[in-house]
Short mmCIF file of C-alpha atoms in Angstrom, two decimals:
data_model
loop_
_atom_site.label_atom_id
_atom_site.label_comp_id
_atom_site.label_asym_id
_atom_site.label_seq_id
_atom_site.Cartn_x
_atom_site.Cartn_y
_atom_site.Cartn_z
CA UNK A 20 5.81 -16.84 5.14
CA UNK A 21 4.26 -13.78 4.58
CA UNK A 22 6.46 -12.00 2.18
CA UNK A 23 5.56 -11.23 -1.19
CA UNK A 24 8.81 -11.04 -3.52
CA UNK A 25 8.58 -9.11 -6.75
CA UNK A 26 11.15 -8.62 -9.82
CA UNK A 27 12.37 -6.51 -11.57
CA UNK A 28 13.25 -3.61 -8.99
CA UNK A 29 13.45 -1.49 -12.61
CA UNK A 30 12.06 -1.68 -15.50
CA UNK A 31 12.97 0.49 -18.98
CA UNK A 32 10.51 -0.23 -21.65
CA UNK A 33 10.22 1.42 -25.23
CA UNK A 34 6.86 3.43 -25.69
CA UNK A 35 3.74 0.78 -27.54
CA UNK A 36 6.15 -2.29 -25.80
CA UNK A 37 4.74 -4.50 -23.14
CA UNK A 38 5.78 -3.98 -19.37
CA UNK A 39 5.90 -7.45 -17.53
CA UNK A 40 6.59 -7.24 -13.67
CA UNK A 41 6.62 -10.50 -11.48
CA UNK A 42 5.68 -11.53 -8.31
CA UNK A 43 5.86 -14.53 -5.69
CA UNK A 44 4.18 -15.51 -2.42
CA UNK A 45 4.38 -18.00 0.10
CA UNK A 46 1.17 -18.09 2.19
CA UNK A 47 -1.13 -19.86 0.56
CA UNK A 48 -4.50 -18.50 2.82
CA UNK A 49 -3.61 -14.96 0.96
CA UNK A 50 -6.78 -14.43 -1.13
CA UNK A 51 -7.25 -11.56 -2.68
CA UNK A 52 -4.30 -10.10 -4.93
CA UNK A 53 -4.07 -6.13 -6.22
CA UNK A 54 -1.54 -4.21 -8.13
CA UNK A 55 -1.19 -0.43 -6.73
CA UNK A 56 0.30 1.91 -9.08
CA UNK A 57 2.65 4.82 -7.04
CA UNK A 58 3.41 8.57 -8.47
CA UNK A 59 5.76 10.44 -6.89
CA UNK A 60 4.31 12.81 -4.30
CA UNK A 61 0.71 10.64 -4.22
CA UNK A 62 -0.32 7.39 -2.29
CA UNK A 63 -0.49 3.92 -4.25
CA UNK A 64 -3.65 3.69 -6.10
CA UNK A 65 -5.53 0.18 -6.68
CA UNK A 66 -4.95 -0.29 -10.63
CA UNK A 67 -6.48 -4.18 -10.91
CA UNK A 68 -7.04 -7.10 -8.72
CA UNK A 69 -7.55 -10.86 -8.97
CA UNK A 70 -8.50 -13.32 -6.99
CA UNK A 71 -7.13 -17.17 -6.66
CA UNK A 72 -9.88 -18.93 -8.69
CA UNK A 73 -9.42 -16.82 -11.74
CA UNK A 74 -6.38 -17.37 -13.57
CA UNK A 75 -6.66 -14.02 -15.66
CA UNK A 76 -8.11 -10.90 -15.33
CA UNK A 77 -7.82 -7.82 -17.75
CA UNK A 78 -8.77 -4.30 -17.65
CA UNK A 79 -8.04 -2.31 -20.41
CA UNK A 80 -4.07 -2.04 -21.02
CA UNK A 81 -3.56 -3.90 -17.84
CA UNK A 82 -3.98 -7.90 -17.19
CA UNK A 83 -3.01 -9.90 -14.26
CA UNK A 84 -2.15 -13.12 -14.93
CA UNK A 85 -2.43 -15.52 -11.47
CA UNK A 86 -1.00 -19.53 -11.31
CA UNK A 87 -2.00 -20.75 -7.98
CA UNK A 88 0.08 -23.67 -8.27
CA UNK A 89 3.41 -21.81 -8.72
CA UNK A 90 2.03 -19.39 -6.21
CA UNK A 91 3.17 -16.67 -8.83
CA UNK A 92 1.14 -13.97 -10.21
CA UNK A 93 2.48 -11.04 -12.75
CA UNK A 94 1.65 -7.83 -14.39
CA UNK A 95 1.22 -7.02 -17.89
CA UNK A 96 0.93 -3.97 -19.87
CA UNK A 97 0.14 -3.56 -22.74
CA UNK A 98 1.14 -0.83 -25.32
CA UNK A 99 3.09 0.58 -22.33
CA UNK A 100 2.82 4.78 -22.06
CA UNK A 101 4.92 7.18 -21.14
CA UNK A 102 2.18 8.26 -18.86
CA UNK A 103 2.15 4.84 -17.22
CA UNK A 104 5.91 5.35 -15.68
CA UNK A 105 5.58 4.78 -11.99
CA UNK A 106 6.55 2.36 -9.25
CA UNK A 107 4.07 -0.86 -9.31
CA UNK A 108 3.57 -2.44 -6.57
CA UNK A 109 2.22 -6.04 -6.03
CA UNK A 110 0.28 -6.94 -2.91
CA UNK A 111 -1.65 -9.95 -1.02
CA UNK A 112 -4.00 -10.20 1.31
CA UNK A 113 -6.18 -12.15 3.87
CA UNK A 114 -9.68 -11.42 3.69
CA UNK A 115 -9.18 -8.48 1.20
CA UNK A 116 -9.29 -4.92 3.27
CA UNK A 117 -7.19 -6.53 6.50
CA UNK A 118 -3.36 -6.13 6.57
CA UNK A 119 -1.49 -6.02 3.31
CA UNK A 120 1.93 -7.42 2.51
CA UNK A 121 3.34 -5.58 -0.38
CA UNK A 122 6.09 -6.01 -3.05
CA UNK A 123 9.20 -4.56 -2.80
CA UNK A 124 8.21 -2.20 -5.72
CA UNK A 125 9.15 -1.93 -9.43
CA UNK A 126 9.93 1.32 -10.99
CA UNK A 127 8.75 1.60 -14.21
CA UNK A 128 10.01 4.25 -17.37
CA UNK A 129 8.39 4.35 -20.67
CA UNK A 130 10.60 5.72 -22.68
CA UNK A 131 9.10 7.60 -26.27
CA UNK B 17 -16.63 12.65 -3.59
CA UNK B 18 -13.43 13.39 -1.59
CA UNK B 19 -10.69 11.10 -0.98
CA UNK B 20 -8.99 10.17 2.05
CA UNK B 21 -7.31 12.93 3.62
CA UNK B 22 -4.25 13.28 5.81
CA UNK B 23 -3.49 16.43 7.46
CA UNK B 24 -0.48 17.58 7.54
CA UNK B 25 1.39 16.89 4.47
CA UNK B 26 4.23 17.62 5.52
CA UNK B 27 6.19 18.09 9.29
CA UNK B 28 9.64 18.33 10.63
CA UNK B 29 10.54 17.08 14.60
CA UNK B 30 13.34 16.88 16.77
CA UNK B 31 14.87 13.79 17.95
CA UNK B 32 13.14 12.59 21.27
CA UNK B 33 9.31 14.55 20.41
CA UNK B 34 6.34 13.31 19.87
CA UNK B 35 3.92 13.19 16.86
CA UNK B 36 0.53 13.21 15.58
CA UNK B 37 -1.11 12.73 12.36
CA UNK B 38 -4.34 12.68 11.41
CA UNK B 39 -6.71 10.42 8.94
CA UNK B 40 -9.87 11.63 7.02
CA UNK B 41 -11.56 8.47 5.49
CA UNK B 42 -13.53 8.32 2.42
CA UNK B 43 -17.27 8.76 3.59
CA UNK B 44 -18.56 5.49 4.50
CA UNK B 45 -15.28 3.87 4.97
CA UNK B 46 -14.88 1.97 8.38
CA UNK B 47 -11.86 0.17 8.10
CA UNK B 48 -8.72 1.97 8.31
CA UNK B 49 -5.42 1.13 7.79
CA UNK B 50 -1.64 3.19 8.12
CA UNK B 51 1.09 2.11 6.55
CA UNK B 52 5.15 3.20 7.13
CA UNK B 53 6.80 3.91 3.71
CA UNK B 54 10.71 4.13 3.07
CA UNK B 55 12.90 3.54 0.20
CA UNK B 56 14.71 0.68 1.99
CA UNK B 57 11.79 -1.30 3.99
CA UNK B 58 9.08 -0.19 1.36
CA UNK B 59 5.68 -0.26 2.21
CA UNK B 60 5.00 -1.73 5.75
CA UNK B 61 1.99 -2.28 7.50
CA UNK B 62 1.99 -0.44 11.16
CA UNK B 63 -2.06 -1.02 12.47
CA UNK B 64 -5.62 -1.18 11.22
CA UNK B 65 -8.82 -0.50 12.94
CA UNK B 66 -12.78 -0.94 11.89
CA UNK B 67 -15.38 0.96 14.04
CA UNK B 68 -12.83 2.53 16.71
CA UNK B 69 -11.56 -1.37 17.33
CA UNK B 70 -7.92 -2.42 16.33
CA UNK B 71 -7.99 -5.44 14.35
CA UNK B 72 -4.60 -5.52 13.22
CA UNK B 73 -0.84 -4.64 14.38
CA UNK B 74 2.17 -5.10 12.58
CA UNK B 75 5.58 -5.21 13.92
CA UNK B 76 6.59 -1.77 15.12
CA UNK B 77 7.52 -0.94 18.28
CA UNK B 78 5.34 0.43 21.44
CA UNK B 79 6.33 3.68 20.64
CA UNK B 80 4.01 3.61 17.54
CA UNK B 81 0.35 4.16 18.43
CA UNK B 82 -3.21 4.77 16.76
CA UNK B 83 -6.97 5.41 17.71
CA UNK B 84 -10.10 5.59 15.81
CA UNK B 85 -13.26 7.53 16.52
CA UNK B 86 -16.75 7.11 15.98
CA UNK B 87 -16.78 9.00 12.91
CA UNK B 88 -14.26 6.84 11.56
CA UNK B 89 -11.27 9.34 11.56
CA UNK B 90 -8.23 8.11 12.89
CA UNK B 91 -4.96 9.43 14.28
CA UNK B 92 -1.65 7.47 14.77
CA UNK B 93 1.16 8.56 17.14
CA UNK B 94 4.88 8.43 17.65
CA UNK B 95 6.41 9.06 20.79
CA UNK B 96 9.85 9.75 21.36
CA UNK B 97 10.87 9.79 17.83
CA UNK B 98 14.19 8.58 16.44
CA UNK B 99 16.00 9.56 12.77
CA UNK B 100 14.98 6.19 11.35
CA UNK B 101 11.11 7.04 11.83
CA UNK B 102 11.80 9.70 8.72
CA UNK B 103 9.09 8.07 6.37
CA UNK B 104 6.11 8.73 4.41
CA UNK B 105 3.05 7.56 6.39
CA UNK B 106 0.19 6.51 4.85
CA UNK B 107 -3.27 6.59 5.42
CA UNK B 108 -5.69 4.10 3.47
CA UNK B 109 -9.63 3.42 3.99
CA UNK B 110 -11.46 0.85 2.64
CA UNK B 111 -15.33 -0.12 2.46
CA UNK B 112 -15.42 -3.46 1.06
CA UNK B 113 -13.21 -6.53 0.14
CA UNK B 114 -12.39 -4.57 -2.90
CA UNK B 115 -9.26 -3.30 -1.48
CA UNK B 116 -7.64 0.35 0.03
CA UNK B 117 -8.25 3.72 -0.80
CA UNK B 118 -4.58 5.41 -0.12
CA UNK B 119 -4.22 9.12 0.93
CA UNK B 120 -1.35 11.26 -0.61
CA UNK B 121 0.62 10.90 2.82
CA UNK B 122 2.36 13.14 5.68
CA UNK B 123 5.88 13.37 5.01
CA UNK B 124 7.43 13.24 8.59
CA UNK B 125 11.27 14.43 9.04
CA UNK B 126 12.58 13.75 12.31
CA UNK B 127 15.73 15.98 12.44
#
């Protein structure tokens, strides 16, 4: 119950296209929801975070879109950059900084 | 202002030795949190503590150990290591809600 399952395991998107990466959960207490974005050789970095009574939330290039009935939420972005290739990972939470359950991880490649 | 830091980056061991790493938080930061990361389990959760107090284990065994001091700096041990605890472990602090501060890492080989 506390996995978090997230597709595709690789992405290849055309530079200016939009990057769309999914993810699923089954505990229903997790509250707090945040995308980390990995390069190689560095530690995930928070990119953007929602919570479960907002059902969108953008930043820039970058929205999270959140249905707490399907208990999906999914990553968008937006005029996709080479720059932005990197694994993605999705996460939940309870109570925010306490233990977090991650995605399996979707490697991303912008190609120009 | 400086990141978290984990010292070393990078360490080989033998089969059957022990190890130490160590944790720098961001200033400020009392919660801390290491995480185990490998291409085929991914990111996993190993222990998190908030003023020198464990709040949190996951589900690694005995032979994977941590501490916190007062200053908030934190150090996680692995006794008796075996090939399969080759990983990159990762440190991550956090003030708020908001979410985790990572550090870059310490790559540990166990040979």
């Amino acid at each position: 119950q506390q996995q978090v399952k997230q597709s595709p395991q690789s992405l290849i998107v055309q530079k200016g296209g939009i990057s769309i990466i999914n993810c699923a959960y089954e505990n229903t207490a997790f509250d707090y929801f945040p995308w980390y974005q990995q390069f190689p050789g560095k530690g995930p970095a928070l990119l953007i975070a929602i919570r479960p009574d907002v059902s969108e939330k953008k930043e820039g290039r970058f929205t999270i879109s959140f249905n707490k009935s399907a208990k999906q939420f999914s990553l968008h972005i937006m005029d996709s950059q080479p720059g932005d290739s990197a694994t993605y990972f999705c996460a939940a939470t309870l109570g925010g900084y306490q233990k977090v359950t991650f995605g399996t991880g979707t490697k991303l490649q912008v190609i120009p | 202002k400086a990141g978290v830091t984990q010292t070393p980056r990078y360490l080989i061991k033998t089969r059957g030795q022990q190890v130490t790493l160590s944790c720098s938080p961001i200033s400020g930061h009392r919660s801390v949190s290491w995480y185990q990361q490998t291409p085929g389990q991914g990111l996993q959760f190993l222990f998190e503590y908030f003023s020198e107090t464990q709040r949190n284990k996951g589900n690694f065994p005995g032979r994977f150990s941590g501490r916190q001091f007062s200053n908030s700096r934190s150090e996680m041990n692995v006794s008796t290591l075996e090939l399969g605890d080759s990983a990159l472990y990762l440190c991550a602090s956090s003030l708020n809600e908001d979410g985790y501060t990572f550090g870059s890492g310490t790559r540990l080989t166990v040979v």
